[in-house]
XYZ file of C-alpha atoms in Angstrom:
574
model
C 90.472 82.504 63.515
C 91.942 85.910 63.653
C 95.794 85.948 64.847
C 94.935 87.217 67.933
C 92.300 84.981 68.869
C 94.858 81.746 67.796
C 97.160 83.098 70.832
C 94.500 83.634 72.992
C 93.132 80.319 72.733
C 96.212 78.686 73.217
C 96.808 80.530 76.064
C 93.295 79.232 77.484
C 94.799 75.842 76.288
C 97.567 75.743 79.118
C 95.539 77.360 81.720
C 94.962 74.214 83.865
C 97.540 72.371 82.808
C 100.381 74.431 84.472
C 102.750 72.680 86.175
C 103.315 73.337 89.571
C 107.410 74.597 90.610
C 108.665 76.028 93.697
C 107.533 79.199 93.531
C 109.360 82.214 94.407
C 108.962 83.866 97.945
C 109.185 86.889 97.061
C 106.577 87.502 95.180
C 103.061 86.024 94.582
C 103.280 83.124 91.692
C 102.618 84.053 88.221
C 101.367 81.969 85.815
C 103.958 80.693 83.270
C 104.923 81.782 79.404
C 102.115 81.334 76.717
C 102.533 78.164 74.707
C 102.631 77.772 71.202
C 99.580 77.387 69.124
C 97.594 74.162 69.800
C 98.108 70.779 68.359
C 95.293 69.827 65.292
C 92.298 68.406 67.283
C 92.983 64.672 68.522
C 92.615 61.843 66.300
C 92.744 58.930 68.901
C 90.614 55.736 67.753
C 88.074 56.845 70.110
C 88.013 60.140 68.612
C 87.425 58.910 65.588
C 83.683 57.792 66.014
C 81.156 59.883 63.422
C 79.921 61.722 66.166
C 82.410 62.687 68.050
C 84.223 64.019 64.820
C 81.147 65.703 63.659
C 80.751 67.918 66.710
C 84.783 68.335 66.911
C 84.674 70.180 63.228
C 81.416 72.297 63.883
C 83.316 73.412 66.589
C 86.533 73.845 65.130
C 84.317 75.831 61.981
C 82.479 78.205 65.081
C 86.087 79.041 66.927
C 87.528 80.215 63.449
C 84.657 82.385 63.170
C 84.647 83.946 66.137
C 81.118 81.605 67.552
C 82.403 80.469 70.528
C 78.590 80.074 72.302
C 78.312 77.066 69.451
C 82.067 76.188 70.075
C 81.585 75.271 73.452
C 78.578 73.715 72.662
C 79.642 71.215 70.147
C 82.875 70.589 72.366
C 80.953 70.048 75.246
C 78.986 67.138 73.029
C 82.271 65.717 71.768
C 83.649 65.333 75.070
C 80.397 63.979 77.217
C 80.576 60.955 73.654
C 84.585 60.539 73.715
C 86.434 58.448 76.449
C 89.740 60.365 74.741
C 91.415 62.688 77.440
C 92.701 65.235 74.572
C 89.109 65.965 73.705
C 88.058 67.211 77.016
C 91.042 69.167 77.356
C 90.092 70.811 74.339
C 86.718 71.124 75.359
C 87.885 72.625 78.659
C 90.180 75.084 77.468
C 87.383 76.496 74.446
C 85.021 77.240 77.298
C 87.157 78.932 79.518
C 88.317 81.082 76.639
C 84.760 81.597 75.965
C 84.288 82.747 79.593
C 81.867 80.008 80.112
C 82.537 79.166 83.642
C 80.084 77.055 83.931
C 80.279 74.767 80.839
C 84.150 74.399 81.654
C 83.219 73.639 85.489
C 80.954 70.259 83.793
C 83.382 69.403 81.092
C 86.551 69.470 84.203
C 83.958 66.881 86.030
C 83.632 64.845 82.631
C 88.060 65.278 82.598
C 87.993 64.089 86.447
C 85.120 61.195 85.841
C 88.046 60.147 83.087
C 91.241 60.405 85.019
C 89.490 60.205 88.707
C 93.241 60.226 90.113
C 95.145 63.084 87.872
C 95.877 66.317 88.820
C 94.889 68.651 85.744
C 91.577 67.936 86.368
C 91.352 68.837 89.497
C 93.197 72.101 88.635
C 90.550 72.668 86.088
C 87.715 72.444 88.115
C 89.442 74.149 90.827
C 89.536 77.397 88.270
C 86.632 77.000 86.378
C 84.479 77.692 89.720
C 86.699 80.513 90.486
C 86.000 81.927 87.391
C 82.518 81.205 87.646
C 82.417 83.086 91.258
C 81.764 80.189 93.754
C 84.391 79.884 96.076
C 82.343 77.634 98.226
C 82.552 74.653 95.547
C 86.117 75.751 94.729
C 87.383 75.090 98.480
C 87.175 70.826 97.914
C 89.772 70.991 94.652
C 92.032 73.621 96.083
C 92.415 71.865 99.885
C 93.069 69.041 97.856
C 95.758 70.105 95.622
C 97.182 72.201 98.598
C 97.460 69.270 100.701
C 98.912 67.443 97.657
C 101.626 70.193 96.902
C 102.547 70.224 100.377
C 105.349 68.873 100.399
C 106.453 69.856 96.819
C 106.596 73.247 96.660
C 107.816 73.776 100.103
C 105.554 76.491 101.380
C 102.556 74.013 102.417
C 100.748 73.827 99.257
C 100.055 77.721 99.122
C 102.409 78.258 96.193
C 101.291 75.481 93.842
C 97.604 77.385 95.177
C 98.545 81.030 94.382
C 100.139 80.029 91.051
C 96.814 78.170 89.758
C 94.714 80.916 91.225
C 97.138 83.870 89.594
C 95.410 83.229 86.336
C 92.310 83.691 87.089
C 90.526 86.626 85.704
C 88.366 86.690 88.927
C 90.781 88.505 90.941
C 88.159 88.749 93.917
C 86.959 85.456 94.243
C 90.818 84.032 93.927
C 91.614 86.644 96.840
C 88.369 84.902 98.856
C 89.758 81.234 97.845
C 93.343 81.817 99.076
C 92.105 83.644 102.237
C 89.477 80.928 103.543
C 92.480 78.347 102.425
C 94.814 80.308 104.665
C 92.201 80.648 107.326
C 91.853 76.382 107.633
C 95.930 76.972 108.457
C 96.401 79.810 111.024
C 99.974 79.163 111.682
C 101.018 78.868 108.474
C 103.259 82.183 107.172
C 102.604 80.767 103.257
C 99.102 80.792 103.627
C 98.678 84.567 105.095
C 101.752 85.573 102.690
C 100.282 84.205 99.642
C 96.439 85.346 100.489
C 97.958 88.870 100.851
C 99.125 88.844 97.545
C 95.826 87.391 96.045
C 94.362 90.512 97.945
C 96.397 93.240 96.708
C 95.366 91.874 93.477
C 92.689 92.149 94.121
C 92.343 95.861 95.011
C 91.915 94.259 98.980
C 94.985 96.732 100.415
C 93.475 96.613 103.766
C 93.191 92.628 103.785
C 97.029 92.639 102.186
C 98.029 94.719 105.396
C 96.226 92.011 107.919
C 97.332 88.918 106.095
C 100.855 90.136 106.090
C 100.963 91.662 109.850
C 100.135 88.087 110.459
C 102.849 86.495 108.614
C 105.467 88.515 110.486
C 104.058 87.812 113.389
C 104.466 83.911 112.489
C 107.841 84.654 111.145
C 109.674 88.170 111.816
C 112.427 87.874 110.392
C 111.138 86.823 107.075
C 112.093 88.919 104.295
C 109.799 88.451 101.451
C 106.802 89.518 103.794
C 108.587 92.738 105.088
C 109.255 93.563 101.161
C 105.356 93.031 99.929
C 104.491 95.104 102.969
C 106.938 97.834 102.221
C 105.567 98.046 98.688
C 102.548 98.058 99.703
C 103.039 101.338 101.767
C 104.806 102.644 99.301
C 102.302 102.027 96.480
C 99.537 103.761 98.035
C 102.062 107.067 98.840
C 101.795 106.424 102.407
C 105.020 107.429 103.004
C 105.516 107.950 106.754
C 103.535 104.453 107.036
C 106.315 103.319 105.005
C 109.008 104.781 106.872
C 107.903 103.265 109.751
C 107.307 99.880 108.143
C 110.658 100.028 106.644
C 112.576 100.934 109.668
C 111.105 97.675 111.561
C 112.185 95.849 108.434
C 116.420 96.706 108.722
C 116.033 96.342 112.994
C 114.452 93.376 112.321
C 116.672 92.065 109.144
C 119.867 94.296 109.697
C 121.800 92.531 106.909
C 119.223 92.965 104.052
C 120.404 94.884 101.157
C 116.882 95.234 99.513
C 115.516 96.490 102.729
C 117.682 98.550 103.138
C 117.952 100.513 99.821
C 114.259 100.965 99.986
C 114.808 102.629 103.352
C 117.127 105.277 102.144
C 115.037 105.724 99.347
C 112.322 106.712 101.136
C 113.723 108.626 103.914
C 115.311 110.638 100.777
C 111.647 111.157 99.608
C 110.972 112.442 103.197
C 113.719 114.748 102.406
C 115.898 113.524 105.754
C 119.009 113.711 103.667
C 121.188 112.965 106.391
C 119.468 109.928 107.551
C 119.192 108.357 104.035
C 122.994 109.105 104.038
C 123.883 106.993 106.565
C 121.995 104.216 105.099
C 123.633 104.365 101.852
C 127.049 105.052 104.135
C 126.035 101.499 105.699
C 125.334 99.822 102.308
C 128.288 100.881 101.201
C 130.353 99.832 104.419
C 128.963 95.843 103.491
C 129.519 96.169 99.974
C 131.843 98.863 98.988
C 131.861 97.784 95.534
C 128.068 98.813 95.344
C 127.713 101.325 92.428
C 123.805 102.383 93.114
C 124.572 103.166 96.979
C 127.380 105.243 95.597
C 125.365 107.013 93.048
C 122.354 107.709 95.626
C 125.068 109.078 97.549
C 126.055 111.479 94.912
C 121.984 112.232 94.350
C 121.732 112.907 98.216
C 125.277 114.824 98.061
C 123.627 116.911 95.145
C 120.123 117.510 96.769
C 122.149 118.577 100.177
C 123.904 120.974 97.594
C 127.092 119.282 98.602
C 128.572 119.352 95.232
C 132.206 118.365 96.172
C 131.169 115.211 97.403
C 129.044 114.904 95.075
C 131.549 115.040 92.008
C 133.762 112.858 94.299
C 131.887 110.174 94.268
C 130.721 110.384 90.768
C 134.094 110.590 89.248
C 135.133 107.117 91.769
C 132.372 105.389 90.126
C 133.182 106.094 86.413
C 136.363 104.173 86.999
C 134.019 101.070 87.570
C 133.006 101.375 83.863
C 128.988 101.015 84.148
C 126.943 103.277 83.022
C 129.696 106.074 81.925
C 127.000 108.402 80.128
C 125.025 107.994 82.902
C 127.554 109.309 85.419
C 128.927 112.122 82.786
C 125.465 113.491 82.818
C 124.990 113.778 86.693
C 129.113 115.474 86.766
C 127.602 117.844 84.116
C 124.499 118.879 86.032
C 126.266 118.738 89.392
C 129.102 121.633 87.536
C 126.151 123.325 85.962
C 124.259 123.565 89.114
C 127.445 125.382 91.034
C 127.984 127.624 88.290
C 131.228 125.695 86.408
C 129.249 126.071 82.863
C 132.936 125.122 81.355
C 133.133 122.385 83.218
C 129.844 121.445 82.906
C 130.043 121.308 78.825
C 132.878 119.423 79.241
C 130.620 116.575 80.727
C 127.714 116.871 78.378
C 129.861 116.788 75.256
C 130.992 113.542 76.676
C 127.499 111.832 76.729
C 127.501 110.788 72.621
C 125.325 107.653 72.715
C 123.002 106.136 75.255
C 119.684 107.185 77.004
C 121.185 110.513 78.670
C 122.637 111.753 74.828
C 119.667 113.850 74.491
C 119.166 115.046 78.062
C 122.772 116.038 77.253
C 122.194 118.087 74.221
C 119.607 119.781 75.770
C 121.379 120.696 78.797
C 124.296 122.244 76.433
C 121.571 123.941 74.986
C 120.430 125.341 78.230
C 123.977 126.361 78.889
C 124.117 128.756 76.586
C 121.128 130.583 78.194
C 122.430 130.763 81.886
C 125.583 132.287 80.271
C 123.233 134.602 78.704
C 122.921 133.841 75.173
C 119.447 133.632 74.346
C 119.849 134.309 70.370
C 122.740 131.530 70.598
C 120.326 129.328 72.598
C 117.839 129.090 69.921
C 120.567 128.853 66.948
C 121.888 125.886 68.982
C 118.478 124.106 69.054
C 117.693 124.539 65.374
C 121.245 123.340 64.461
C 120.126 120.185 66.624
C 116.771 119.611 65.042
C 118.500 119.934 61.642
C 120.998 117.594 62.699
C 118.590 115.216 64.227
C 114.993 115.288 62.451
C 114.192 112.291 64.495
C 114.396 114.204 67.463
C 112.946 117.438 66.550
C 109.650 117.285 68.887
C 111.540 116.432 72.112
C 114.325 119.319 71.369
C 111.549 121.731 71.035
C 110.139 120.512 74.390
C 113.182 120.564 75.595
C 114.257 124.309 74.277
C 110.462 125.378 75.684
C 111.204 124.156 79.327
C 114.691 125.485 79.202
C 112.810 128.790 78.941
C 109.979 128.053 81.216
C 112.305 127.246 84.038
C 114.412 130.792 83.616
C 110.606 132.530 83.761
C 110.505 133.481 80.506
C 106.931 131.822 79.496
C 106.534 134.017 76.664
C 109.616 132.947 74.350
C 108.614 129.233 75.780
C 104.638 129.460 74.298
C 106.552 131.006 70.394
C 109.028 127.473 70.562
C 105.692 125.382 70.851
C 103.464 127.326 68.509
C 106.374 127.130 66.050
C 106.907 123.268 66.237
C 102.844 122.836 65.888
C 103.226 124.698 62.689
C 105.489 121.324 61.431
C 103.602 119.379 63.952
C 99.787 120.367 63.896
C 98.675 117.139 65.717
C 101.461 116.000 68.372
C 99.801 115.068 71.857
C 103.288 115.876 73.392
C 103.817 119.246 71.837
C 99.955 119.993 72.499
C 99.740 119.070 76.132
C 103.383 120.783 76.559
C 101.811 124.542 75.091
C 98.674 123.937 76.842
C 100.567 124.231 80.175
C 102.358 127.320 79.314
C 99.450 129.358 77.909
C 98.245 128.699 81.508
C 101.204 130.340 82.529
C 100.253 133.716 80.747
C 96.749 133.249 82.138
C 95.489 132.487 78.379
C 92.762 129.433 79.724
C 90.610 129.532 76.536
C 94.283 128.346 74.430
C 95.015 125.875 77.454
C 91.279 124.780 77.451
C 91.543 124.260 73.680
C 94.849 122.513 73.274
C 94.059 120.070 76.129
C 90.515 118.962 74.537
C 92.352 118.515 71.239
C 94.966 116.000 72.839
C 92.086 114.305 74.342
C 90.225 114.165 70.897
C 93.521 112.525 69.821
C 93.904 110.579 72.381
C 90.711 109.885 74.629
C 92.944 107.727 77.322
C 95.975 110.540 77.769
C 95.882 110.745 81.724
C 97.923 114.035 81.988
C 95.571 115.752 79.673
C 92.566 114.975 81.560
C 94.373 115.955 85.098
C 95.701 119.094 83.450
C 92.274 120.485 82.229
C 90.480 119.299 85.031
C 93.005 121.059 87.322
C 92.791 123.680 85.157
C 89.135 124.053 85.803
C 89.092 122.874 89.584
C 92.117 126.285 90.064
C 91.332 128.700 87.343
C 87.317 128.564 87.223
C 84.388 127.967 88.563
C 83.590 124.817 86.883
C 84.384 122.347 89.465
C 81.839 119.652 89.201
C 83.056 119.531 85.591
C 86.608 119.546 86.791
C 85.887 116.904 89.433
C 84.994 114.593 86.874
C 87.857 115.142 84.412
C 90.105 114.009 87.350
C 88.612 111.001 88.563
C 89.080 109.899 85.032
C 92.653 110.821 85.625
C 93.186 108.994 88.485
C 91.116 105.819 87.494
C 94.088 105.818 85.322
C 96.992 107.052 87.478
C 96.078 105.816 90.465
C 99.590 106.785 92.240
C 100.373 109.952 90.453
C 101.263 112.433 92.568
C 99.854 115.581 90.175
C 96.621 113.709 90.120
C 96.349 112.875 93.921
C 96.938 116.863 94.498
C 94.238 117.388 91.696
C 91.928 115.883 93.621
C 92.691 117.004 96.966
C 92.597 120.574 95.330
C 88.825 120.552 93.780
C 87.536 118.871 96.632
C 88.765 121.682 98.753
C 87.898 124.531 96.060
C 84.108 122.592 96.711
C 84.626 123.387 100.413
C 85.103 119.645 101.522
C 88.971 120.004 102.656
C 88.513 117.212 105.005
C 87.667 114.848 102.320
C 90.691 116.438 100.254
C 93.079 115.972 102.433
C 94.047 112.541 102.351
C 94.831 113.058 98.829
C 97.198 115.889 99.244
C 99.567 114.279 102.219
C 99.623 111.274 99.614
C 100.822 112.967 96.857
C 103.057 115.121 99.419
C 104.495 111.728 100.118
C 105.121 110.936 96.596
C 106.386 114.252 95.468
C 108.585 117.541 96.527
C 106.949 119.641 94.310
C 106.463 122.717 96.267
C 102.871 123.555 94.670
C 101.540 120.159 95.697
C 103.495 121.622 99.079
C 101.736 124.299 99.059
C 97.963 123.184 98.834
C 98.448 121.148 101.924
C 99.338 123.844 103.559
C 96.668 126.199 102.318
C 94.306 123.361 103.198
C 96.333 122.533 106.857
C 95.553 126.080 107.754
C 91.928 126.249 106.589
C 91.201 123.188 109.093
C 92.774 124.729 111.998
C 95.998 122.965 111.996
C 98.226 125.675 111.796
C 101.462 125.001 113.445
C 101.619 122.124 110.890
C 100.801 124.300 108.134
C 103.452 127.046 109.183
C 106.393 123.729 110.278
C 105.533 122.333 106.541
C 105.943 125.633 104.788
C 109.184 126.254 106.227
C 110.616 122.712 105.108
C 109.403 123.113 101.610
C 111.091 126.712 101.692
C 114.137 125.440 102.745
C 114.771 122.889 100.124
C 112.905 125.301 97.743
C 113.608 129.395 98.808
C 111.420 131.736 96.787
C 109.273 129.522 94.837
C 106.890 131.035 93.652
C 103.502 129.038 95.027
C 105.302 128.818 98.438
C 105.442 132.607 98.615
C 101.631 132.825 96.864
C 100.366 130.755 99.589
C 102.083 132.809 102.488
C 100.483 135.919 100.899
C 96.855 134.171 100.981
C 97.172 133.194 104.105
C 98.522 136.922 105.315
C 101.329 135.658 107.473
């Protein structure tokens, strides 16, 4: 066999022989480490019989060559003639590599005819129905190894369940298994905790939302189901749903840290600075030697465009020692936002090594061009590309977007033309001039760069939300455009630029209603103030305009004079 099919197959090998551990709360189990390559095929006395060896090498022969139909066939015939145990687990673990539920359901009954009282079998059969689809005959072997686990793993049987059931590849009929399991024990919080997580899974968000309102109903004050909930919310950009969830979570669990953090975080999001400062001020208060409250501080100190408090608590955490380039960065872009360039270099130069070494040598780069020094700008990012070959495709992105964010598009589109000259075929560089030819309105170039990243690279998500946006905002091509971005977000299912690509072409198709769920979600995820201003275009247009005009004044306080916030206002001839 192929290398890759050797792994695979002895991952198959361990599939129903997992041992069952305590499992962790706090998440749904996961099914342990692949094992090292299979053991020769058994050799026992009973193994040794003519016929049992015969069909054991025609099947060893088939697997090498890639024939696993006639695998599983001759392994099925060497374990109905062998009494030896190894052979069926061979057998067993061939066909469910094969995905042959069906022949690995009959040679599990052959394992459990042999060993009538053992668990693997049972464990085999249990997975090779669920693999197979039929929950119904999958029920007897999982209530029994439930009831057998009990006791074990602590949490009724449902973790020794959920961890058998986490590999299958039959995410929905696991998810149905675990929920009709948890449905034979109501008032067990396991059983609802642990079908939730076999639902989300499973794509089931809805059913992951019941199962787990249930479980805190059982249990409130139980952690690990407030924390699946929260990211649950908080995956599908739901963010005042999480808010809400998250805010029963620390009145109902005052003293939990993890709660907690993810509350500030997302009242941040929500851009209620002062509120997500008082959490952090409250983390902080039960742990003051907590160096992420302190630098979320800082973050909310910078957003708030409090800079002295900021740079206060910045400079108390670099005398913890973590993450020093880290915290020189942020000091560097807090002076560089207030205007202390000198004191802002002063930082960056600091930052020699680490992930934040380039952001820094970009930033000094970028220096150079507030102060006013365009010529010395560009001299400064050659000297760095000649310096640093390695780097030279993310300094020219970098230079390019340290000119596209002082408006000057033009100088921004020569970096990236230049670098394709050295770089004809870079997705990066590509995708990075497409979006600033759309800048200077040149479509046919961003049309044409786009489709070439996507010739490079069919799967490149970006690329098919940026032409499809493209399309869905710039033409009238939005069926075409439509299509691009479901592509997009089958593959970025939580981006926020995709979400607000979708909400947008469904609304340029006249179906704002259907758009708008997208657009608050990717409002939730993002404070972009162009995905900030489509929801408020699209508000307006559905008669909801007191939210449209309160939401346009938030986004143009954090963000005064953007540029799509005042395009929108124009539009809509305020």
């Amino acid at each position: 066999m192929k290398p890759a099919a050797t792994a695979a197959l002895a991952l198959a090998l361990s599939l129903a022989l997992v041992p069952v551990t305590r499992a962790d709360p706090a998440a749904p189990a996961a099914p342990g480490p692949a094992p090292a390559d299979p053991a020769p095929p058994p050799s026992t006395a009973a193994a040794r019989d003519t016929e049992v060896w015969y069909h054991i090498l025609l099947g060893e022969l088939a697997a090498r060559r890639g024939r696993f139909d006639v695998a599983v066939s001759e392994y099925q015939a060497a374990a109905a003639a062998s009494t030896d145990v190894r052979v069926t687990e061979r057998a067993f673990a061939v066909a469910l590599y094969a995905r042959d539920p069906a022949a690995a359901a009959g040679i599990a009954r052959r394992w459990q005819t042999l060993l009538p009282e053992a668990i693997p079998p049972r464990q085999a059969l249990a997975l090779a129905l669920i693999e197979g689809g039929d929950v119904e005959a999958a029920l007897e072997p999982l209530m029994w190894l439930r009831e057998h686990f009990a006791v074990q793993d602590q949490q009724d049987g449902f973790a020794a369940v959920a961890n058998l059931l986490g590999q299958a590849r039959e995410r929905q009929a696991a998810w149905q298994a675990l929920a009709r399991l948890s449905a034979q024990q109501p008032d067990s919080r396991f059983g609802h905790y642990y079908a939730a997580g076999a639902a989300l899974a499973a794509g089931e968000g809805i059913a992951a939302e019941r199962e787990l309102q249930t479980a805190l109903k059982l249990a409130p004050d139980w952690a690990p189901a407030w924390q699946m909930r929260a990211r649950l919310v908080l995956d599908r950009g739901d963010l005042p749903a999480a808010l809400e969830v998250l805010s029963a979570a620390v009145t109902q669990l005052p003293k939990d840290t993890a709660l907690r953090t993810a509350y500030a975080r997302a009242l941040f999001l929500a851009n209620r600075y002062d509120e997500a400062g008082e959490q952090f001020d409250r983390l902080l208060a039960d742990n003051p030697r907590d160096s992420n409250a302190r630098l979320a501080l800082a973050g909310i100190a910078f957003e708030a465009k409090q800079y002295d408090r900021a740079v206060a608590l910045l400079k108390d955490l670099l005398g913890s020692g973590e993450n020093p380039g880290d915290i020189e960065f942020q000091l560097g872009r807090v002076e560089e936002a207030r205007g202390d360039y000198a004191a802002a270099r002063a930082w960056y130069e600091k930052v020699t090594d680490g992930d934040r070494r380039l952001g820094a040598r970009i930033r000094l780069g970028a220096l150079k061009l507030a102060e006013g020094d365009e010529p010395g700008m560009h001299a400064w990012f050659n000297a760095e590309r000649a310096a640093h070959p390695d780097d030279a495709v993310a300094l020219f992105i970098g230079e390019a977007e340290v000119l596209r964010q002082k408006d000057l598009i033009q100088p921004a589109w020569a970096v990236l033309t230049a670098a394709l000259a050295g770089h004809p075929d870079d997705t990066d560089l590509l995708y990075a001039r497409a979006l600033v030819a759309e800048r200077l309105d040149r479509i046919g170039e961003t049309e044409s760069d786009l489709r070439r990243v996507l010739e490079l690279d069919p799967e490149h998500g970006q690329a098919l939300n940026a032409l499809g946006y493209t399309l869905a905002d710039r033409t009238d091509r939005l069926a075409e455009a439509e299509d691009l971005i479901r592509r997009a977000l089958e593959k970025l299912p939580s981006d926020a630029a995709v979400l607000d690509s979708m909400g947008w072409v469904l609304y340029r198709q006249g179906k704002a209603a259907e758009g708008l769920p997208f657009l608050e979600r990717a409002q939730g995820l993002s404070l972009e103030p162009e995905i900030l201003a489509h929801l408020v275009e699209v508000l307006w247009t559905l008669g909801r305009q007191d939210e449209a005009r309160a939401l346009w004044e938030r986004g143009a306080q954090r963000a005064p004079g953007d540029r799509f916030l005042q395009q929108v206002r124009e539009k809509l001839k305020w």
